[in-house]
Coordinates of C-alpha atoms in Angstrom, one line a residue:
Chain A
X146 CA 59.4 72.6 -30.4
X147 CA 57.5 72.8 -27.1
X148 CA 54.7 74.7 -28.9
X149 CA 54.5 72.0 -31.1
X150 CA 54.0 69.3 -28.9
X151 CA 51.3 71.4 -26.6
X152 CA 49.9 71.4 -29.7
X153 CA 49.9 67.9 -30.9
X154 CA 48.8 67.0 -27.3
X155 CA 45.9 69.3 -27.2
X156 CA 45.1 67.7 -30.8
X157 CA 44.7 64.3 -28.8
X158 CA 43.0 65.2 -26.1
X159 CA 40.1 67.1 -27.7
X160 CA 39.8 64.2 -30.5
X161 CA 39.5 61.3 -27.5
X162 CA 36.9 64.0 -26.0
X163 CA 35.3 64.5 -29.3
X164 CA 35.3 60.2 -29.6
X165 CA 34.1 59.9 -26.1
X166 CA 31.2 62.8 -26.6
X167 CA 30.7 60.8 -30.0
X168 CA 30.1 57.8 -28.5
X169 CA 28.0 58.8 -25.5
X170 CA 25.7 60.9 -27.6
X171 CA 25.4 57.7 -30.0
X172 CA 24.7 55.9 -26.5
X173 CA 22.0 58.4 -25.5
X174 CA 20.5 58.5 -29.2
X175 CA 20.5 54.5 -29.7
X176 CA 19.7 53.7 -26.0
X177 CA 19.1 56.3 -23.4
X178 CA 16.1 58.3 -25.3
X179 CA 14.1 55.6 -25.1
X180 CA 15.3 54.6 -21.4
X181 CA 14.5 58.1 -19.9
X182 CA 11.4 57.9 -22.1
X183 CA 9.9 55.0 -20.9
X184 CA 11.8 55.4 -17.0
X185 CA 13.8 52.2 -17.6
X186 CA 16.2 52.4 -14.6
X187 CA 19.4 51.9 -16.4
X188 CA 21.5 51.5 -12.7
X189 CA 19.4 48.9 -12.1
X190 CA 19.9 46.6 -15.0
X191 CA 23.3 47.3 -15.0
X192 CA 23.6 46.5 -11.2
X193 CA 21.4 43.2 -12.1
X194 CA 24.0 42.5 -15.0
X195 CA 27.2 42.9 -12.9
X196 CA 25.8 41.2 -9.8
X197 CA 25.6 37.7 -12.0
X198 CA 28.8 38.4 -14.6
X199 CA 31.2 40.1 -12.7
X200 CA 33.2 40.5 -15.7
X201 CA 32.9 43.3 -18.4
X202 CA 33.2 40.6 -21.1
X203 CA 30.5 38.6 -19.8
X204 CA 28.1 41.3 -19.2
X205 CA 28.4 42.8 -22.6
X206 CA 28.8 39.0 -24.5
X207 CA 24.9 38.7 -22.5
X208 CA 23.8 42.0 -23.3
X209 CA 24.3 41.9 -26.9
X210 CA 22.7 38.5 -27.1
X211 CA 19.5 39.8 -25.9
X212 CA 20.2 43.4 -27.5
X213 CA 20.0 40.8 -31.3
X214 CA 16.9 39.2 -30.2
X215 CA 15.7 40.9 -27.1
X216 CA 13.3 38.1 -25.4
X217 CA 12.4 37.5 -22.2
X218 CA 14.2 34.7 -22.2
X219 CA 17.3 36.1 -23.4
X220 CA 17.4 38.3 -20.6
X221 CA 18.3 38.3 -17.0
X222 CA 16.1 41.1 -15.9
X223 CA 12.9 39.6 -13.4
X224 CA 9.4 38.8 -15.5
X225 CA 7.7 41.5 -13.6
X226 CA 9.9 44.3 -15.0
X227 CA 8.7 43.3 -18.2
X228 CA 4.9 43.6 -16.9
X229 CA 5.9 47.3 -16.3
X230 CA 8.4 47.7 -18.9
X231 CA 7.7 47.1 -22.5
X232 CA 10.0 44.6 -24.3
X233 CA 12.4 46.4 -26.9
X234 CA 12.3 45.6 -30.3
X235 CA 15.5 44.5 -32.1
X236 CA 17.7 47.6 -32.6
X237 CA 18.7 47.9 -36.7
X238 CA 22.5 48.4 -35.7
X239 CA 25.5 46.1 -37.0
X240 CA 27.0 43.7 -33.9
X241 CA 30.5 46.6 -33.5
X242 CA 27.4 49.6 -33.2
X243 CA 25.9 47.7 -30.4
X244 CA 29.2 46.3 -28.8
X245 CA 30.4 50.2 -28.7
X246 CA 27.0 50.6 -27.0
X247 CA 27.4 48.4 -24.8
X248 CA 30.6 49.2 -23.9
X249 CA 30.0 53.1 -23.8
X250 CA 27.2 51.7 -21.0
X251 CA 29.2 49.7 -19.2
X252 CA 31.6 52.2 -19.1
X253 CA 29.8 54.6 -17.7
X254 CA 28.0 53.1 -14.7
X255 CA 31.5 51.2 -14.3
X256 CA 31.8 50.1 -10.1
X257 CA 36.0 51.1 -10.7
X258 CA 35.2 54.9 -11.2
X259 CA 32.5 54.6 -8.7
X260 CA 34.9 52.8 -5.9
X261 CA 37.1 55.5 -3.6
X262 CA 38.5 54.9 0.0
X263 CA 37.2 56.9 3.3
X264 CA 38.9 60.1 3.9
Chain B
X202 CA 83.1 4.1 40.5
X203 CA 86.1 1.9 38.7
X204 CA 86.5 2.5 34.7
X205 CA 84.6 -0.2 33.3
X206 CA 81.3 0.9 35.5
X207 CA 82.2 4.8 34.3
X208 CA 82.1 3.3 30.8
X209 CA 79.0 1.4 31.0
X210 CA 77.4 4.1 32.8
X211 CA 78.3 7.1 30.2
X212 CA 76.7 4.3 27.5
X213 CA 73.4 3.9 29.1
X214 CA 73.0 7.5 29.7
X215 CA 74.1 8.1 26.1
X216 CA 71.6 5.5 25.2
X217 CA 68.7 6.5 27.7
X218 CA 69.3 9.9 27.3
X219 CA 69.4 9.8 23.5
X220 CA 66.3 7.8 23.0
X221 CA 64.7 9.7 25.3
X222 CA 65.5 13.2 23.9
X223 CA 64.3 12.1 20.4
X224 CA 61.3 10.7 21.6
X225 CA 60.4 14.0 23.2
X226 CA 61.7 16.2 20.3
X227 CA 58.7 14.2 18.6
X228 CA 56.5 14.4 20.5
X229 CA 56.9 18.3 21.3
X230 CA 57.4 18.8 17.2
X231 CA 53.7 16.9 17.1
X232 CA 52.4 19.2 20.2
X233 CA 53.8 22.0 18.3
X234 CA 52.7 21.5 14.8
X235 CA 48.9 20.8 16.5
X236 CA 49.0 23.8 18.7
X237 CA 50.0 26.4 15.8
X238 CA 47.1 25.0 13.6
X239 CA 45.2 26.0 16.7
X240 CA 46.3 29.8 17.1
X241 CA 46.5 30.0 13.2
X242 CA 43.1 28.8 13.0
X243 CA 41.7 31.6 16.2
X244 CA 43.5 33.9 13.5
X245 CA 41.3 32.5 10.8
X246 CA 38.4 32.5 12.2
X247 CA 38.8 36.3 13.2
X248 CA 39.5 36.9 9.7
X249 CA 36.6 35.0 8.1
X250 CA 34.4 37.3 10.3
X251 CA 35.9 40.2 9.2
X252 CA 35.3 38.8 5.4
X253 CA 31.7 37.7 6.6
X254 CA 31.4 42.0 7.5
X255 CA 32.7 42.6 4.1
X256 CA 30.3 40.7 2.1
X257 CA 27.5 42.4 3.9
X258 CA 29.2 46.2 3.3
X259 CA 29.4 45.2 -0.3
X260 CA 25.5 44.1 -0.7
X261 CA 24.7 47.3 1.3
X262 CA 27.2 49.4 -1.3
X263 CA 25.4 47.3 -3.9
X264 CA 22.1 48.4 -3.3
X265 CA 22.8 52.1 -2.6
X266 CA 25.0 52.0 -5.9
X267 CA 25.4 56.1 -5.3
X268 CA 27.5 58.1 -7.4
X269 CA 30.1 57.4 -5.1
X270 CA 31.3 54.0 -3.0
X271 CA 32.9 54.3 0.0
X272 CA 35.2 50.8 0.4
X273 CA 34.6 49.6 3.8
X274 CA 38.2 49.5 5.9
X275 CA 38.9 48.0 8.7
X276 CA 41.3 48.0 11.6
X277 CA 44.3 46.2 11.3
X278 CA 42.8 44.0 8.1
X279 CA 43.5 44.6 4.2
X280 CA 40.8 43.3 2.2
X281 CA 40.5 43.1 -2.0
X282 CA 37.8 42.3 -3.9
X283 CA 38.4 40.5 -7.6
X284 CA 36.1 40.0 -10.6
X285 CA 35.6 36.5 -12.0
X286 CA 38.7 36.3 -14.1
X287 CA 40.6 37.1 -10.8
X288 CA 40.9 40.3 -12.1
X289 CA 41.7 42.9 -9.3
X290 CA 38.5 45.3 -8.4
X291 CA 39.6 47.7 -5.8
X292 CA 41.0 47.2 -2.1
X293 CA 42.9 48.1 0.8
X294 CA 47.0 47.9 0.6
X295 CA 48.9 45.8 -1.6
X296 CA 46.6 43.5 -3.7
X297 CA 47.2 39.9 -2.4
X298 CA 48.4 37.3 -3.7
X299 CA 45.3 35.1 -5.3
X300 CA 45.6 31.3 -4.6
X301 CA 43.0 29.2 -5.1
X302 CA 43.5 27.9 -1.5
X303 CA 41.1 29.0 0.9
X304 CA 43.5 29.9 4.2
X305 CA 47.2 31.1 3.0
X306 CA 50.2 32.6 4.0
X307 CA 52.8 34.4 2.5
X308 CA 56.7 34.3 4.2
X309 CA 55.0 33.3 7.6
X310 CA 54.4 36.6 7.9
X311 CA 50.7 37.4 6.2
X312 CA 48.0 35.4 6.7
X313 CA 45.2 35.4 4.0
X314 CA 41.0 34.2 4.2
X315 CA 39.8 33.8 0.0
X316 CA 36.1 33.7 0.3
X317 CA 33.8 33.9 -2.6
X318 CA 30.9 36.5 -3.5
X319 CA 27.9 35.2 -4.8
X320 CA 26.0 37.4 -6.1
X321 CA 28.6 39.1 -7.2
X322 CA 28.0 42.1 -4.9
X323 CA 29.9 45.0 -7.4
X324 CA 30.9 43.1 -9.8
X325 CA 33.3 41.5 -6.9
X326 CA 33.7 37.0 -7.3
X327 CA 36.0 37.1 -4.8
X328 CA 36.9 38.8 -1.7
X329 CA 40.8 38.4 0.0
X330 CA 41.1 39.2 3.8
X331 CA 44.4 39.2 4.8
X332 CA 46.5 40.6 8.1
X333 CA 49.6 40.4 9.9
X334 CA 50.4 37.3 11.2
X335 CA 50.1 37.9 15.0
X336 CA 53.6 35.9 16.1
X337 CA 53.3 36.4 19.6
X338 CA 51.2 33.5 21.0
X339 CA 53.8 31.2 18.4
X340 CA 56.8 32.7 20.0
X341 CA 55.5 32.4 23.4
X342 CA 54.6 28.3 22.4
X343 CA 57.8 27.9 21.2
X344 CA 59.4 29.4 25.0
X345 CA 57.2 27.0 26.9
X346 CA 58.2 23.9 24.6
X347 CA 62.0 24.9 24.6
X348 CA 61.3 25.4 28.7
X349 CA 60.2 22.1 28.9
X350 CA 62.2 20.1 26.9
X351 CA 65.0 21.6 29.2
X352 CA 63.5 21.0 32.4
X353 CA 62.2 17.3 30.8
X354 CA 66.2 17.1 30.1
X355 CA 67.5 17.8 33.3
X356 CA 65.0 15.6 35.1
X357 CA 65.4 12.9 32.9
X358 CA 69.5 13.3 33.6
X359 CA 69.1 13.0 36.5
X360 CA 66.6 10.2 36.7
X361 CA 69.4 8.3 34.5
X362 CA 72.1 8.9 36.5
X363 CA 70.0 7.3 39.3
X364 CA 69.2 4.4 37.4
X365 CA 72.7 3.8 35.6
X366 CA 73.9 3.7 39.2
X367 CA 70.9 1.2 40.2
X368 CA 71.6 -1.1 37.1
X369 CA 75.8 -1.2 37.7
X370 CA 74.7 -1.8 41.2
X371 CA 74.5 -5.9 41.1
X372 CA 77.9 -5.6 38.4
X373 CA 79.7 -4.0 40.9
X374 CA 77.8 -6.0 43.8
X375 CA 79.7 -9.3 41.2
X376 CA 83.1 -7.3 41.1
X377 CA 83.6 -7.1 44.7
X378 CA 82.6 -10.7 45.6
X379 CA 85.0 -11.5 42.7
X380 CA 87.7 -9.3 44.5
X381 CA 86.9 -11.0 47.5
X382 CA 86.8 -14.3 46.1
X383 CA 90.7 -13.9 44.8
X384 CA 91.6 -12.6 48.2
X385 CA 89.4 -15.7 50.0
X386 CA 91.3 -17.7 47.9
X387 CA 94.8 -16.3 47.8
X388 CA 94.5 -16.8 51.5
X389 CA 92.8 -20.0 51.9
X390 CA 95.9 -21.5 49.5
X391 CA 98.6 -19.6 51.6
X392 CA 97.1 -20.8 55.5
X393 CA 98.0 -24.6 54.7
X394 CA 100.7 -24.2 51.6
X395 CA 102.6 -22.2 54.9
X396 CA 102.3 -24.9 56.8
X397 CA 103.0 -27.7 55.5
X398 CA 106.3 -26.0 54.3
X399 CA 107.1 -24.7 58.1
X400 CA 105.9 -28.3 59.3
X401 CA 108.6 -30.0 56.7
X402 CA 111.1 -27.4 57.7
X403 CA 110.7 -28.0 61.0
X404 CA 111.3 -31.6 60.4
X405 CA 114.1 -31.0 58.3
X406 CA 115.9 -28.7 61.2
X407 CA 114.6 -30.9 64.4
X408 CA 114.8 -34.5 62.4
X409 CA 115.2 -36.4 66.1
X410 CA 112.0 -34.8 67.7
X411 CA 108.7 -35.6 67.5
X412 CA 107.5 -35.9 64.5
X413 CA 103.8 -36.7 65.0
X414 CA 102.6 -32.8 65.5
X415 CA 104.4 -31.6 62.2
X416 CA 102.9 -34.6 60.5
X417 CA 99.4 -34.2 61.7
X418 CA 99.5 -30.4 60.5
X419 CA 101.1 -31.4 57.3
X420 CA 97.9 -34.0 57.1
X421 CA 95.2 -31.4 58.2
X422 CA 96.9 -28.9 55.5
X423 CA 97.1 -31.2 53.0
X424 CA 93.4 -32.1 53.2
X425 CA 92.3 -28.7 53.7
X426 CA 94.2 -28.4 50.1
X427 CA 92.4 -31.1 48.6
X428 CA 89.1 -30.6 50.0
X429 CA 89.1 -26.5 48.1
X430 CA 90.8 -28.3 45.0
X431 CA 87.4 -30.4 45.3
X432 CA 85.3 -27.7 46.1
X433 CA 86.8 -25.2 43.6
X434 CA 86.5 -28.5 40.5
X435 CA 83.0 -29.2 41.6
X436 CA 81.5 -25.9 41.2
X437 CA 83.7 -24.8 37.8
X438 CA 82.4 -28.3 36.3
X439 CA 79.0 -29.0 37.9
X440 CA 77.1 -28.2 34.7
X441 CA 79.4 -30.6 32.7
X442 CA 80.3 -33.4 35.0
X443 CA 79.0 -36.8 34.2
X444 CA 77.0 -38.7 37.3
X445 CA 77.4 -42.0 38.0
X446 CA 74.4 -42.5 40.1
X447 CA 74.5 -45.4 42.1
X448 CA 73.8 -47.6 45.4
X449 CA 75.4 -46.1 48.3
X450 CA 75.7 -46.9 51.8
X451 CA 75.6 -43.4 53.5
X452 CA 76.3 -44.9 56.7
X453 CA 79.7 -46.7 56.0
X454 CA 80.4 -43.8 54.1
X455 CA 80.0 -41.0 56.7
X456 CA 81.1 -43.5 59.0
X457 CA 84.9 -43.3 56.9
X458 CA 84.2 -39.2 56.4
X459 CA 84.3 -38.9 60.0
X460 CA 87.8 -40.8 60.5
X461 CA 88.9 -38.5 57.6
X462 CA 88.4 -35.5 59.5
X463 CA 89.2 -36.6 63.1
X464 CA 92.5 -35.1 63.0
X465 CA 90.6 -32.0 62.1
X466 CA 88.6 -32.3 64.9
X467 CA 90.8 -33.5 67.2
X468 CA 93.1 -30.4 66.5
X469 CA 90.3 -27.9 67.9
X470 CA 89.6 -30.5 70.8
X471 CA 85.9 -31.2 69.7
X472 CA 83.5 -33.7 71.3
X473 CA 82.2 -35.7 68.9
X474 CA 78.9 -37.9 68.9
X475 CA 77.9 -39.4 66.1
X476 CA 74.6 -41.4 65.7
X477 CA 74.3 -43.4 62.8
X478 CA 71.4 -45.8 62.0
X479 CA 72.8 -49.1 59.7
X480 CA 72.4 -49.0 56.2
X481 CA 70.9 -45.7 55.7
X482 CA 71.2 -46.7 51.6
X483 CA 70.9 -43.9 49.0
X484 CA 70.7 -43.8 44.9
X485 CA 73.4 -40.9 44.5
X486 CA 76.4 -40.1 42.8
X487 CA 79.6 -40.6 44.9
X488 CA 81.2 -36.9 44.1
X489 CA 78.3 -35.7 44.9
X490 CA 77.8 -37.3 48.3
X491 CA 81.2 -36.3 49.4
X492 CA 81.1 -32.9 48.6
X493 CA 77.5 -32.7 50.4
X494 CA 79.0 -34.5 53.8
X495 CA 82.1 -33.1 54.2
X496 CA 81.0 -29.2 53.8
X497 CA 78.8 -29.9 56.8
X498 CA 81.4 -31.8 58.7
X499 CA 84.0 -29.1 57.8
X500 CA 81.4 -26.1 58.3
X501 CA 80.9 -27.7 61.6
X502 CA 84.4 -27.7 62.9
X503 CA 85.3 -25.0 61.0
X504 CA 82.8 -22.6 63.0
X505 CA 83.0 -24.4 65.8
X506 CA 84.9 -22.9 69.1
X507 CA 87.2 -25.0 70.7
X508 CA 86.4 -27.5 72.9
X509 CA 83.2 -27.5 71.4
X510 CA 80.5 -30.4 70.6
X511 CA 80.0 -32.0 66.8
X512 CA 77.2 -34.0 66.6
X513 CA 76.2 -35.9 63.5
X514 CA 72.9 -37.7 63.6
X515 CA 71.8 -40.0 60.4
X516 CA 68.5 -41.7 60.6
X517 CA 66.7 -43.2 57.3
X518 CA 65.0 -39.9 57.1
X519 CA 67.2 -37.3 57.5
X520 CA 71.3 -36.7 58.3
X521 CA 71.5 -33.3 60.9
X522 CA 75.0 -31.6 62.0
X523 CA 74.9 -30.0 64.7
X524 CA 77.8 -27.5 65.9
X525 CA 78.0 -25.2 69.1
X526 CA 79.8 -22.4 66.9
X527 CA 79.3 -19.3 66.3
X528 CA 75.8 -19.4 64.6
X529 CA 74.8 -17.2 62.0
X530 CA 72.5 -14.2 62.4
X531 CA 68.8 -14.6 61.6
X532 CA 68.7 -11.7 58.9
X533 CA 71.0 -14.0 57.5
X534 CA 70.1 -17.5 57.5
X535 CA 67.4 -16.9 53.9
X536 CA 71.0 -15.9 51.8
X537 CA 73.2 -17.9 54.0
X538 CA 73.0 -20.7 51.0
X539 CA 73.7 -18.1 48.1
X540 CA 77.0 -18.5 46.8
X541 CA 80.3 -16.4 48.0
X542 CA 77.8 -15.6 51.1
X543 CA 79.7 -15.6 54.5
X544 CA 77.8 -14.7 57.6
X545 CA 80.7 -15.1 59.5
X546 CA 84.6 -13.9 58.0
X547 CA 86.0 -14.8 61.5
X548 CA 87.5 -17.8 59.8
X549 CA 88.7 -18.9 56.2
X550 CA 86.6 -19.7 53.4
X551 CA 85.1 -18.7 50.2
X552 CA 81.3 -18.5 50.9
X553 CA 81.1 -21.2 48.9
X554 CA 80.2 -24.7 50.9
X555 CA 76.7 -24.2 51.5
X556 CA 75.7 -23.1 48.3
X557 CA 77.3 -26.8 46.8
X558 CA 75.2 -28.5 50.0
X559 CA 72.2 -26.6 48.8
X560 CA 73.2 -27.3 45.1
X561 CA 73.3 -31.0 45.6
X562 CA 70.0 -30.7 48.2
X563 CA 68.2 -29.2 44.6
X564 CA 69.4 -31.5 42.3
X565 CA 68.4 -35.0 44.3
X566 CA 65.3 -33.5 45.5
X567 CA 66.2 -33.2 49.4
X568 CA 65.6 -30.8 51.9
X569 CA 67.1 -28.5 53.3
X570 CA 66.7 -26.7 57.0
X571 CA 68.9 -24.4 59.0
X572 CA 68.4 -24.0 62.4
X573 CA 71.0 -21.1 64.1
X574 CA 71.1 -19.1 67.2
X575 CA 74.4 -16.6 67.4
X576 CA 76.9 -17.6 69.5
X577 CA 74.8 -21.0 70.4
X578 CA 75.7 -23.4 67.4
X579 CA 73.7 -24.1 64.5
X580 CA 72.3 -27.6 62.9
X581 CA 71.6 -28.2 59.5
X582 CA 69.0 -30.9 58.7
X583 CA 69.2 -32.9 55.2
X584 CA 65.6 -34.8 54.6
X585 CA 66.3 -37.2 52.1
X586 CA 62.8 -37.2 50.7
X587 CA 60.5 -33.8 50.8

């Protein structure tokens, strides 16, 4: 009985680590590549994101909208970062492919994880 | 202190002291309620400068946005930091309570400072400082106010006491000249009531002797009765008693006063000189007249010593009795009218002659002067007109 449920458990585990490798490595192909290609800071539009929504909801509801029609205008990110950045073009992806994005971003640069008290 | 001052003296304490107390207890609960806004604002303030340091730690953390984020803590004050939906972030103790108030406590025991962040420095919309309500400078505002509404009480006791005492002072000043009144008058009925029943007794045992002593007492008695029965009626009915103001000859009438009271006289062996100027006319009520005359002829021989000199002097201007009494004492002679006032007790009376003189002197418009000098006499002057 106990070897069955070590089993099942390690069943779990490694197919939320295979989920969450899945979904990071979809992150780094749909997103990242280009990011480290072109030295897009991603801290910094993340920090930029969270310092005017706060909320995860917010930041990915404003992300998405310019991740569909990525415009200057669409986005909150200064005019002269898109003088050294070049503007994105839309991403072919359905709207739950990008929210999983989004959220597999959000999740990783997310302030919680980051937060610890002094020792 | 007789019962009926103890009992009006216990209600105006318990009245005093009452209103008194409650308008203290107000006024302390107003002192108190402003001075603990005071300390719990000092306690505010030192808490929105803590938040103020937060802010700036989390714009620093912000910026750096390292791998790691060390939350800033402070000494003695928990701090949160919640996302826009009020959604706890991260923080120091228990996470507070999130009112949308901007100062707050909880049980009187925790006071809280809500501030917002904007920017949202880590994602954080608002930031909750909150510490230990510091109870001491309360506790030791509540000592001081207790300590003073006890001393305020005891003072104010005793400041009541004082003035109950003050205010029953002219109540009992009324009870005693009451008490003294009864016992003037208790005696001033028994002196001539005894003798004009020893004088008939005597005449009854002795019939064949003499009879023109016990008769002159039983006259001098009898008149001494009539004249308080006079007194006594005029002064319980002054207020109500009809005047019937009319022509009279004051100096046929003093002229027939005087033979009224000759045996009076006689009896104490005065010298008598009268002056009277002829028809010395006035517009007054008869009563009134009467009672004004024979006071001062019967304060005159009353007072008098024996063998001494009555001198009555009427002139169109003014009527004076002079008497070589006793005289009355100078601290004396401003209240010497007031009524129940008796300068001297040597002899019988109520106190109550010169205040009717002085009475009818007010209501006709006269004047009145006493002149005195102890153990010389003294004169009282009427001036018809002032």
């Amino acid at each position: 009985m106990e070897k069955i449920i070590f089993f099942c458990t390690l069943l779990l585990v490694s197919l939320y680590a295979e989920e969450s490798l899945s979904a990071k490595q979809q992150l780094q192909n749909n997103c990242l590549n280009c990011h480290t290609e072109d030295q897009i800071p991603n801290d910094l539009i993340f920090r930029r994101y969270l310092m005017k929504y706060s909320t995860e909801e917010a930041m990915s509801k404003a992300i998405l909208k310019y991740l569909k029609d990525p415009q200057q205008k669409n986005s909150i990110m200064p005019h002269p970062f898109f003088s050294k950045f070049p503007m994105k073009e839309a991403l072919n992806l359905n709207d739950a492919t990008l929210k999983k994005n989004i959220h597999t971003f959000l999740e990783t640069f997310a302030v919680k994880k980051k937060l610890v008290l002094p020792q | 202190m007789s019962k009926s001052e103890k009992k009006s003296l216990i209600r105006f304490l318990l009245i005093y002291l009452g209103s008194t107390f409650l308008l203290f207890s107000i006024a302390s609960w107003i002192f108190y309620t402003s001075q603990k806004h005071h300390l719990l604002d000092q306690q505010r303030d030192a808490l929105k400068f803590e938040a103020a340091k937060f802010v700036t730690q989390l714009r620093t953390l912000h910026k750096t946005y390292a791998s790691t984020l060390v939350y800033p803590v402070h000494s003695f004050v928990e701090s949160a930091i919640y996302d826009l939906d009020k959604q706890y972030i991260f923080g120091t103790g228990t996470p507070a309570p999130l009112l949308d108030k901007k100062v707050y406590m909880a049980n009187e025991k925790r006071l809280y400072y809500l501030t917002p962040v904007d920017p949202h420095y880590l994602g954080a919309a608002f930031l909750v400082v909150h510490k230990e309500l510091d109870q001491e400078p309360i506790w030791e505002l509540q000592k001081s106010i207790a300590w003073f509404l006890f001393a305020a009480g005891v003072f104010f006791t005793l400041l009541g006491v004082f003035l109950g005492r003050l205010f029953i002072a002219p109540m009992r000043e009324s009870m005693e000249r009451m008490n003294s009144f009864i016992q003037d008058t208790t005696h001033e009925l028994n002196t001539p009531i005894s003798t004009i029943l020893t004088n008939i007794e005597m005449l009854e045992t002795f019939g064949k002797c003499e009879k023109n002593d016990e008769l002159q007492r039983i006259e001098i008695a009898s008149k001494t009765l009539s004249r308080i029965y006079d007194d006594l009626t005029y002064l319980n009915l002054n207020h109500e008693y009809y005047r019937r103001i009319e022509s009279i000859n004051v100096s046929e009438f003093i002229k027939e006063r005087m033979l009224y009271f000759t045996v009076m006289a006689e009896h104490k062996r005065l010298k008598i000189e009268v002056t009277i100027d002829k028809n010395v006319t006035l517009e007054i009520d008869k009563n009134d007249l009467t009672r004004l005359v024979d006071n001062l002829i019967t304060n005159a021989i009353k007072y008098n010593k024996q063998d001494g000199l009555l001198k009555l002097t009427l002139t169109q201007e003014s009527l004076s009795v002079m008497d070589t009494g006793v005289g009355i004492r100078k601290k004396d002679l401003d209240t010497i009218v007031c009524r129940f006032k008796r300068a001297n007790k040597s002899e019988g009376g109520f106190g109550i002659g010169l205040d009717i003189v002085n009475q009818v002197v007010e209501s006709y418009g006269f004047a009145l002067d006493i002149h005195s000098k102890l153990d010389q006499g003294t004169e009282v002057v009427i001036k018809w007109k002032k």
